[in-house]
Structure formats: structure tokens, C-alpha cells
């Protein structure tokens, strides 16, 4: 479910970043759309990411595109 609360955003990131013995890192995909309130919620979350100092890389997709996270990971700089 979409959310914009700073606490929920940071909790979600914290769960992803939690250390495990065989874990080397985490990449978080925050997928946004321009439907109803989703675009506004996305902008709020983006401000939270920036205010906490997270590295954010935005990628625009064409309408109807299929998202392949492995392809995106190979194209972005980590």
C-alpha cells in the first residue's frame, strides 16, 4: 500500500538495510505513478530520502513498460 509517513518510510528502509551475515547491501525500488495521490505521496517520500541523506537515482519509464529490476540494477551506479 502506498504511504508517505516519514516513520513508515524510514522503517521500511531500516528493514532493508538490517545487517545479516551473508548480506552485502540493499537496493530499494520506490515505484511511483501519476495516478490520484500516488504522485504526491511519491514526492513526499522522495523528500524523506533526501533529508536522511540516501543516494537516490530516479529512472523514468515509458507508459506500459515492463519493469525488470535486474536490468535496472545493471544500469545504475551503486
PDB file of C-alpha atoms in Angstrom:
ATOM      1  CA  UNK A   1       0.000   0.000   0.000  1.00  0.00           C
ATOM      2  CA  UNK A   2       1.302   3.479  -0.755  1.00  0.00           C
ATOM      3  CA  UNK A   3       2.400   5.560   2.172  1.00  0.00           C
ATOM      4  CA  UNK A   4       4.097   8.866   2.836  1.00  0.00           C
ATOM      5  CA  UNK A   5       4.641   8.926   6.618  1.00  0.00           C
ATOM      6  CA  UNK A   6       8.309   9.585   7.394  1.00  0.00           C
ATOM      7  CA  UNK A   7       8.238   6.937  10.139  1.00  0.00           C
ATOM      8  CA  UNK A   8       6.874   4.245   7.789  1.00  0.00           C
ATOM      9  CA  UNK A   9       9.332   5.219   5.069  1.00  0.00           C
ATOM     10  CA  UNK A  10      12.305   5.004   7.446  1.00  0.00           C
ATOM     11  CA  UNK A  11      11.059   1.732   8.978  1.00  0.00           C
ATOM     12  CA  UNK A  12      10.851   0.179   5.523  1.00  0.00           C
ATOM     13  CA  UNK A  13      14.360   1.322   4.668  1.00  0.00           C
ATOM     14  CA  UNK A  14      15.647   0.108   8.027  1.00  0.00           C
ATOM     15  CA  UNK A  15      14.257  -3.366   7.417  1.00  0.00           C
ATOM     16  CA  UNK A  16      16.029  -3.489   4.067  1.00  0.00           C
ATOM     17  CA  UNK A  17      19.325  -2.243   5.493  1.00  0.00           C
ATOM     18  CA  UNK A  18      19.306  -4.569   8.517  1.00  0.00           C
ATOM     19  CA  UNK A  19      22.592  -6.464   8.566  1.00  0.00           C
ATOM     20  CA  UNK A  20      22.835 -10.213   8.089  1.00  0.00           C
ATOM     21  CA  UNK A  21      25.969 -12.328   7.889  1.00  0.00           C
ATOM     22  CA  UNK A  22      25.573 -13.097   4.173  1.00  0.00           C
ATOM     23  CA  UNK A  23      24.127  -9.744   3.100  1.00  0.00           C
ATOM     24  CA  UNK A  24      26.243  -7.279   1.132  1.00  0.00           C
ATOM     25  CA  UNK A  25      23.799  -4.402   0.679  1.00  0.00           C
ATOM     26  CA  UNK A  26      20.323  -3.354  -0.308  1.00  0.00           C
ATOM     27  CA  UNK A  27      18.686  -1.574  -3.200  1.00  0.00           C
ATOM     28  CA  UNK A  28      15.234  -0.145  -2.646  1.00  0.00           C
ATOM     29  CA  UNK A  29      12.850   0.403  -5.526  1.00  0.00           C
ATOM     30  CA  UNK A  30      10.172   3.007  -4.880  1.00  0.00           C
ATOM     31  CA  UNK A  31       7.818   2.750  -7.820  1.00  0.00           C
ATOM     32  CA  UNK A  32       5.584   5.749  -8.394  1.00  0.00           C
ATOM     33  CA  UNK A  33       2.779   6.525 -10.792  1.00  0.00           C
ATOM     34  CA  UNK A  34       0.846   9.648 -11.668  1.00  0.00           C
ATOM     35  CA  UNK A  35      -2.495   8.180 -10.575  1.00  0.00           C
ATOM     36  CA  UNK A  36      -4.601  10.022  -7.979  1.00  0.00           C
ATOM     37  CA  UNK A  37      -2.481  10.676  -4.880  1.00  0.00           C
ATOM     38  CA  UNK A  38       0.383   8.329  -5.736  1.00  0.00           C
ATOM     39  CA  UNK A  39       2.452  11.033  -7.398  1.00  0.00           C
ATOM     40  CA  UNK A  40       2.082  13.371  -4.403  1.00  0.00           C
ATOM     41  CA  UNK A  41       2.953  10.584  -1.964  1.00  0.00           C
ATOM     42  CA  UNK A  42       5.991   9.758  -4.069  1.00  0.00           C
ATOM     43  CA  UNK A  43       7.254  13.344  -3.864  1.00  0.00           C
ATOM     44  CA  UNK A  44       6.853  13.309  -0.068  1.00  0.00           C
ATOM     45  CA  UNK A  45       8.820  10.037   0.177  1.00  0.00           C
ATOM     46  CA  UNK A  46      11.500  11.481  -2.105  1.00  0.00           C
ATOM     47  CA  UNK A  47      11.914  14.431   0.284  1.00  0.00           C
ATOM     48  CA  UNK A  48      12.277  11.961   3.178  1.00  0.00           C
ATOM     49  CA  UNK A  49      15.021  10.063   1.312  1.00  0.00           C
ATOM     50  CA  UNK A  50      16.924  13.267   0.576  1.00  0.00           C
ATOM     51  CA  UNK A  51      16.510  14.665   4.102  1.00  0.00           C
ATOM     52  CA  UNK A  52      18.030  11.455   5.503  1.00  0.00           C
ATOM     53  CA  UNK A  53      20.954  11.572   3.065  1.00  0.00           C
ATOM     54  CA  UNK A  54      20.103   8.489   0.994  1.00  0.00           C
ATOM     55  CA  UNK A  55      21.505   8.190  -2.503  1.00  0.00           C
ATOM     56  CA  UNK A  56      18.521   8.388  -4.857  1.00  0.00           C
ATOM     57  CA  UNK A  57      18.626   7.646  -8.546  1.00  0.00           C
ATOM     58  CA  UNK A  58      15.433   8.412 -10.440  1.00  0.00           C
ATOM     59  CA  UNK A  59      14.588   6.492 -13.586  1.00  0.00           C
ATOM     60  CA  UNK A  60      11.651   7.416 -15.809  1.00  0.00           C
ATOM     61  CA  UNK A  61       9.823   4.662 -17.628  1.00  0.00           C
ATOM     62  CA  UNK A  62       7.573   4.908 -20.641  1.00  0.00           C
ATOM     63  CA  UNK A  63       3.902   4.143 -20.122  1.00  0.00           C
ATOM     64  CA  UNK A  64       3.266   0.423 -20.487  1.00  0.00           C
ATOM     65  CA  UNK A  65       6.895  -0.502 -19.805  1.00  0.00           C
ATOM     66  CA  UNK A  66       7.663  -3.714 -18.006  1.00  0.00           C
ATOM     67  CA  UNK A  67       9.941  -3.160 -15.030  1.00  0.00           C
ATOM     68  CA  UNK A  68      12.885  -5.526 -14.855  1.00  0.00           C
ATOM     69  CA  UNK A  69      14.712  -4.822 -11.569  1.00  0.00           C
ATOM     70  CA  UNK A  70      17.765  -6.847 -12.636  1.00  0.00           C
ATOM     71  CA  UNK A  71      18.161  -4.762 -15.779  1.00  0.00           C
ATOM     72  CA  UNK A  72      17.761  -1.557 -13.766  1.00  0.00           C
ATOM     73  CA  UNK A  73      20.380  -2.739 -11.255  1.00  0.00           C
ATOM     74  CA  UNK A  74      22.846  -3.396 -14.070  1.00  0.00           C
ATOM     75  CA  UNK A  75      22.304   0.129 -15.442  1.00  0.00           C
ATOM     76  CA  UNK A  76      22.549   2.186 -12.254  1.00  0.00           C
ATOM     77  CA  UNK A  77      25.674   3.047 -10.343  1.00  0.00           C
ATOM     78  CA  UNK A  78      25.713   1.548  -6.863  1.00  0.00           C
TER      79      UNK A  78
END
